[in-house]
């Protein structure tokens, strides 16, 4: 250390900057400032953190009067505590419906999952129900979870909108939960679609196809008391088979170690090479080498000669031979019949020519000769 300090002091005396070992261990502009006390602990000033430690949710503050007015109609009191970060509902003397407190509890649950207040207030109606599906604990891998959650939403939320239209439910995917509002029948369908998508059992598009077919079948009253399984499509999951890891067969356990393998000297002693001279050993190696070369040469010659071996002629079976002979006989018969017909045609043509010639000759003989009138001289 003393040597390093002396070296730095000598460098500083020369007017050069001292060298530092670390990459980021460089002199800062405030290191040599005499006005800064590096060991002083300053007192905390509240102006440094005017917002405080509370995370005020503006949308709840803005929407709370609407929620309060909606609950007041049913005689339920509500309170928003921003200090504790809680929402409480309680019955009053004006409350008549005993089940409304359960509905109010569901309203708080929906508001805590970022459902807009105008939509969440609809849960107070008797026909409306809600279901909060926890999807975060279904799959552990974060990347797969995000990918399957995006699959549920679809491009530009098209898949989610299609599910909302077919089920008649309002669906909101927020973080690790899916909040749904609607009828019990629709909520059951939504839960099935969401869980099958996250578990990678079936794609949401196939569920949408099934819901469309069911929607059309419901319009036909004749099919009200029949099973619709024959109309619904059956989708088979096609997964690419992965290669099975090669597992070594486990040998039966024995407490004894494996037998020791013979060394090179042991093998030479067994064969008798150990006692041979160097000349005989080299001669033996040369002989083995020549034998290998001759075997290789014979194999190469066999491969070259195989290209010149003529292929085997196909020998006809008895059935094929009889078939070919019968075909040859048929062809010979046809040739004979054609020759016979040709001869008959020639004879007929010759007879017709003879008849024509005799007819022409007879006509010429029977024709009377014209008498030429001689002109008398007066």
XYZ file of C-alpha atoms in Angstrom:
378
model
C 0.000 0.000 0.000
C 2.828 2.365 0.933
C 4.534 1.767 -2.413
C 1.252 2.495 -4.327
C 0.709 5.746 -2.384
C 4.292 6.817 -3.037
C 3.898 6.062 -6.731
C 0.628 8.062 -6.914
C 2.254 10.942 -5.033
C 5.214 10.979 -7.445
C 2.814 10.904 -10.447
C 0.788 13.772 -8.940
C 3.997 15.774 -8.358
C 4.872 15.336 -12.043
C 1.420 16.706 -13.030
C -0.094 13.455 -14.379
C -3.356 11.797 -13.173
C -2.845 8.852 -10.818
C -3.802 5.411 -12.155
C -6.572 3.328 -10.550
C -6.950 -0.421 -10.588
C -10.735 -0.638 -10.988
C -12.537 0.092 -14.265
C -15.094 2.375 -12.618
C -12.865 3.557 -9.785
C -12.339 7.012 -11.263
C -12.150 10.370 -9.461
C -15.527 12.149 -9.164
C -15.942 15.941 -9.275
C -17.427 15.992 -5.743
C -14.646 13.920 -4.174
C -12.316 16.891 -3.731
C -15.068 19.448 -2.969
C -14.349 20.892 0.516
C -17.942 22.225 0.946
C -19.450 18.693 0.948
C -19.381 16.668 4.149
C -19.605 13.019 3.111
C -20.238 11.764 6.644
C -23.131 14.093 7.476
C -26.614 12.473 7.861
C -29.273 14.910 6.648
C -32.686 15.180 8.299
C -35.665 13.841 6.301
C -37.796 16.517 4.604
C -41.506 15.672 3.960
C -41.352 17.624 0.700
C -39.191 14.845 -0.744
C -42.237 12.479 -0.842
C -45.400 14.564 -1.096
C -47.519 11.634 -2.378
C -46.808 9.542 0.693
C -46.823 5.741 0.902
C -50.447 5.350 -0.300
C -51.261 4.212 -3.803
C -54.447 6.160 -4.465
C -56.608 4.571 -7.148
C -58.155 7.441 -9.023
C -60.753 5.369 -10.829
C -62.187 4.178 -7.498
C -62.301 7.715 -6.107
C -64.067 8.986 -9.218
C -66.513 6.055 -9.448
C -67.299 5.755 -5.718
C -70.275 8.213 -5.774
C -71.908 6.055 -8.506
C -71.367 2.881 -6.412
C -72.671 4.601 -3.290
C -75.820 5.787 -5.089
C -76.515 2.316 -6.525
C -76.164 0.613 -3.118
C -78.284 3.293 -1.408
C -81.322 2.205 -3.467
C -81.103 -1.259 -1.841
C -80.476 0.165 1.660
C -76.789 -0.804 1.852
C -74.083 1.510 3.221
C -70.540 1.521 1.763
C -67.251 3.106 2.745
C -63.946 3.607 0.891
C -60.912 3.855 3.178
C -57.852 5.028 1.262
C -55.607 4.942 4.335
C -56.140 1.237 4.949
C -56.852 0.540 1.266
C -60.191 -1.182 1.893
C -63.833 -1.106 0.779
C -66.591 -2.092 3.227
C -70.336 -2.645 2.798
C -72.872 -2.998 5.598
C -76.631 -3.347 6.010
C -78.801 -0.562 7.460
C -82.294 -0.356 8.906
C -83.647 0.325 5.437
C -82.289 -2.987 4.059
C -85.085 -5.374 3.084
C -83.466 -7.987 0.819
C -81.241 -10.317 2.911
C -79.305 -11.556 -0.147
C -78.300 -8.044 -1.232
C -75.300 -8.062 1.107
C -73.861 -11.034 -0.846
C -74.412 -9.109 -4.066
C -72.673 -6.074 -2.542
C -69.720 -8.279 -1.583
C -69.483 -9.519 -5.208
C -69.605 -5.880 -6.363
C -66.542 -5.066 -4.202
C -64.798 -8.152 -5.547
C -65.378 -7.022 -9.152
C -64.239 -3.455 -8.427
C -61.000 -4.778 -6.898
C -60.352 -6.640 -10.195
C -60.575 -3.387 -12.219
C -64.065 -4.000 -13.616
C -65.563 -0.614 -14.607
C -68.098 0.675 -12.053
C -71.077 0.989 -14.516
C -70.568 -2.672 -15.498
C -69.944 -3.909 -11.931
C -73.192 -2.301 -10.658
C -75.189 -4.696 -12.894
C -74.305 -7.514 -10.466
C -76.958 -6.127 -8.068
C -79.681 -7.457 -10.419
C -81.118 -10.874 -9.533
C -80.560 -12.295 -13.059
C -76.855 -11.439 -13.036
C -74.141 -13.559 -11.404
C -70.351 -13.376 -11.381
C -67.474 -15.839 -11.386
C -63.795 -15.091 -10.792
C -61.573 -17.771 -12.366
C -58.051 -18.013 -10.957
C -55.704 -18.966 -13.779
C -52.347 -18.100 -12.203
C -51.978 -21.361 -10.287
C -52.902 -23.661 -13.230
C -49.509 -23.436 -14.951
C -46.117 -22.718 -13.432
C -44.079 -21.662 -16.479
C -44.463 -17.888 -16.880
C -43.790 -17.801 -20.641
C -46.364 -20.517 -21.377
C -48.893 -18.801 -19.121
C -48.531 -15.459 -20.959
C -48.750 -17.185 -24.363
C -51.936 -19.082 -23.461
C -53.505 -15.994 -21.906
C -52.886 -14.114 -25.187
C -54.465 -17.088 -27.021
C -57.604 -16.553 -24.948
C -57.713 -12.853 -25.905
C -56.966 -13.386 -29.608
C -55.785 -10.797 -32.157
C -57.356 -7.415 -31.325
C -59.482 -9.178 -28.631
C -61.477 -10.923 -31.392
C -61.591 -14.322 -29.625
C -62.723 -12.757 -26.328
C -65.480 -10.765 -28.078
C -66.743 -13.907 -29.853
C -66.938 -15.786 -26.524
C -68.772 -12.823 -24.950
C -71.376 -12.763 -27.763
C -71.993 -16.531 -27.755
C -72.166 -16.924 -23.955
C -73.892 -13.607 -23.227
C -71.348 -12.774 -20.510
C -69.004 -9.882 -19.788
C -65.386 -11.135 -19.513
C -62.343 -9.247 -18.241
C -58.870 -10.813 -18.195
C -56.768 -9.054 -15.568
C -53.429 -10.444 -14.338
C -53.854 -13.903 -12.838
C -57.669 -13.839 -12.805
C -60.564 -13.790 -15.280
C -63.699 -11.975 -14.092
C -66.971 -12.977 -15.791
C -70.513 -11.624 -15.372
C -73.680 -13.160 -16.788
C -76.175 -16.012 -16.361
C -75.228 -19.281 -14.640
C -75.345 -21.177 -17.923
C -73.041 -18.666 -19.630
C -70.626 -18.591 -16.670
C -70.327 -22.384 -16.808
C -69.401 -22.200 -20.510
C -66.892 -19.370 -19.897
C -65.150 -21.307 -17.097
C -64.845 -24.373 -19.326
C -63.390 -22.342 -22.237
C -60.891 -20.495 -20.001
C -59.658 -23.588 -18.138
C -59.305 -25.667 -21.348
C -57.307 -22.847 -22.955
C -54.896 -22.384 -20.023
C -54.474 -26.167 -19.553
C -53.864 -26.525 -23.339
C -56.713 -29.062 -23.639
C -58.606 -27.318 -26.464
C -58.162 -24.070 -28.401
C -60.866 -21.391 -27.808
C -61.682 -21.373 -31.556
C -62.960 -24.980 -31.331
C -65.157 -24.013 -28.373
C -66.534 -21.100 -30.422
C -67.434 -23.528 -33.265
C -69.251 -25.799 -30.803
C -71.161 -22.856 -29.286
C -72.226 -21.665 -32.758
C -73.569 -25.140 -33.641
C -75.400 -25.382 -30.297
C -76.908 -21.948 -30.877
C -78.359 -23.084 -34.228
C -79.578 -26.414 -32.812
C -81.377 -24.648 -29.955
C -83.617 -22.911 -32.510
C -85.042 -26.275 -33.650
C -87.753 -27.422 -31.151
C -87.716 -30.975 -32.579
C -84.188 -31.496 -31.194
C -84.995 -30.214 -27.703
C -85.149 -33.722 -26.142
C -82.382 -35.336 -28.264
C -78.633 -35.641 -27.809
C -76.591 -33.178 -29.890
C -73.375 -35.207 -29.829
C -73.837 -36.400 -33.423
C -73.938 -32.796 -34.669
C -70.972 -31.504 -32.685
C -67.470 -31.755 -34.233
C -64.957 -34.061 -32.607
C -61.491 -32.533 -32.473
C -58.535 -34.782 -31.816
C -55.475 -33.343 -30.168
C -52.451 -33.876 -32.410
C -49.198 -33.602 -30.538
C -45.863 -34.308 -32.159
C -44.323 -37.356 -30.547
C -41.161 -36.476 -28.734
C -38.154 -38.721 -28.806
C -37.959 -40.895 -25.762
C -34.754 -40.458 -23.810
C -32.408 -43.404 -24.156
C -32.277 -45.118 -20.809
C -29.636 -47.668 -20.020
C -30.859 -50.961 -18.681
C -30.036 -51.330 -15.054
C -27.946 -54.355 -14.345
C -28.747 -56.485 -11.300
C -26.900 -55.292 -8.248
C -23.962 -57.407 -7.108
C -21.798 -56.604 -4.095
C -18.716 -57.992 -5.853
C -16.621 -55.797 -8.170
C -16.386 -56.702 -11.906
C -13.573 -59.099 -12.921
C -10.286 -57.465 -13.839
C -9.665 -57.227 -17.584
C -6.470 -58.901 -18.913
C -3.638 -56.515 -19.727
C -1.737 -56.367 -23.026
C 1.142 -58.421 -21.617
C -1.316 -61.099 -20.414
C -2.809 -61.371 -23.913
C 0.670 -61.663 -25.459
C 1.567 -64.401 -22.977
C -1.589 -66.331 -23.880
C -0.924 -66.104 -27.637
C 2.830 -66.715 -27.289
C 3.855 -63.404 -28.884
C 5.640 -62.330 -25.723
C 8.446 -64.843 -26.324
C 8.815 -64.078 -30.061
C 11.701 -62.046 -31.427
C 11.225 -58.589 -32.953
C 11.777 -59.919 -36.489
C 9.092 -62.578 -36.125
C 6.686 -60.025 -34.599
C 7.187 -57.597 -37.520
C 6.828 -60.496 -40.013
C 3.559 -61.558 -38.385
C 2.206 -57.997 -38.482
C 3.192 -57.740 -42.160
C 1.402 -61.015 -42.900
C -1.773 -59.810 -41.161
C -1.593 -56.579 -43.137
C -1.288 -58.479 -46.440
C -4.280 -60.691 -45.538
C -6.430 -57.630 -44.809
C -5.378 -56.024 -48.102
C -6.234 -59.156 -50.073
C -9.677 -59.406 -48.397
C -10.351 -55.754 -49.209
C -9.207 -56.215 -52.836
C -11.519 -59.225 -53.281
C -14.460 -57.276 -51.841
C -13.822 -54.327 -54.187
C -13.546 -56.677 -57.171
C -16.852 -58.315 -56.205
C -18.510 -54.883 -56.082
C -17.156 -53.944 -59.525
C -18.229 -57.265 -61.080
C -21.746 -56.966 -59.648
C -22.456 -54.151 -62.146
C -21.824 -56.545 -65.078
C -23.948 -59.460 -63.809
C -27.023 -59.877 -66.100
C -30.404 -59.692 -64.388
C -32.408 -62.837 -63.881
C -35.042 -63.571 -66.512
C -38.565 -63.702 -65.275
C -39.881 -67.234 -65.627
C -43.557 -67.392 -66.458
C -45.873 -69.331 -64.170
C -47.994 -72.221 -65.568
C -51.091 -70.045 -65.442
C -49.374 -67.222 -67.352
C -47.945 -69.673 -69.927
C -51.401 -71.208 -70.591
C -52.835 -67.721 -70.846
C -50.194 -66.653 -73.374
C -50.742 -69.835 -75.497
C -54.505 -69.270 -75.490
C -53.938 -65.651 -76.588
C -51.657 -66.813 -79.402
C -54.300 -69.323 -80.569
C -56.968 -66.615 -80.600
C -54.725 -64.322 -82.659
C -54.022 -67.146 -85.167
C -57.759 -67.885 -85.515
C -58.500 -64.220 -86.111
C -55.758 -64.036 -88.780
C -57.187 -67.107 -90.575
C -60.748 -65.721 -90.529
C -59.533 -62.371 -91.892
C -57.646 -64.113 -94.722
C -60.729 -66.194 -95.560
C -62.921 -63.091 -95.706
C -60.366 -61.318 -97.916
C -60.412 -64.273 -100.387
C -64.229 -64.247 -100.510
C -64.247 -60.538 -101.213
C -61.779 -60.968 -104.071
C -63.920 -63.741 -105.598
C -67.074 -61.640 -105.356
C -65.342 -58.685 -106.998
C -64.041 -60.920 -109.828
C -67.533 -62.360 -110.445
C -69.065 -58.896 -110.543
C -66.453 -57.757 -113.096
C -67.203 -60.783 -115.318
C -70.941 -60.107 -115.191
C -70.417 -56.459 -116.102
C -68.219 -57.354 -119.088
C -70.761 -59.933 -120.395
C -73.586 -57.425 -119.977
C -71.708 -54.748 -121.863
C -70.836 -57.240 -124.648
C -74.431 -58.429 -125.010
C -75.699 -54.874 -125.242
C -73.273 -54.013 -128.002
C -74.301 -57.112 -130.073
C -78.029 -56.501 -129.813
C -77.839 -52.818 -130.768
C -79.220 -52.239 -134.499
C -76.949 -50.614 -137.058
C -78.059 -47.229 -138.376
C -78.742 -47.015 -142.170
C -77.131 -44.028 -143.880
C -79.438 -42.356 -146.383
C -77.774 -41.974 -149.776
C -78.486 -38.806 -151.539
C -79.969 -39.423 -155.045
C -78.663 -37.284 -157.828
C -81.310 -35.768 -159.939
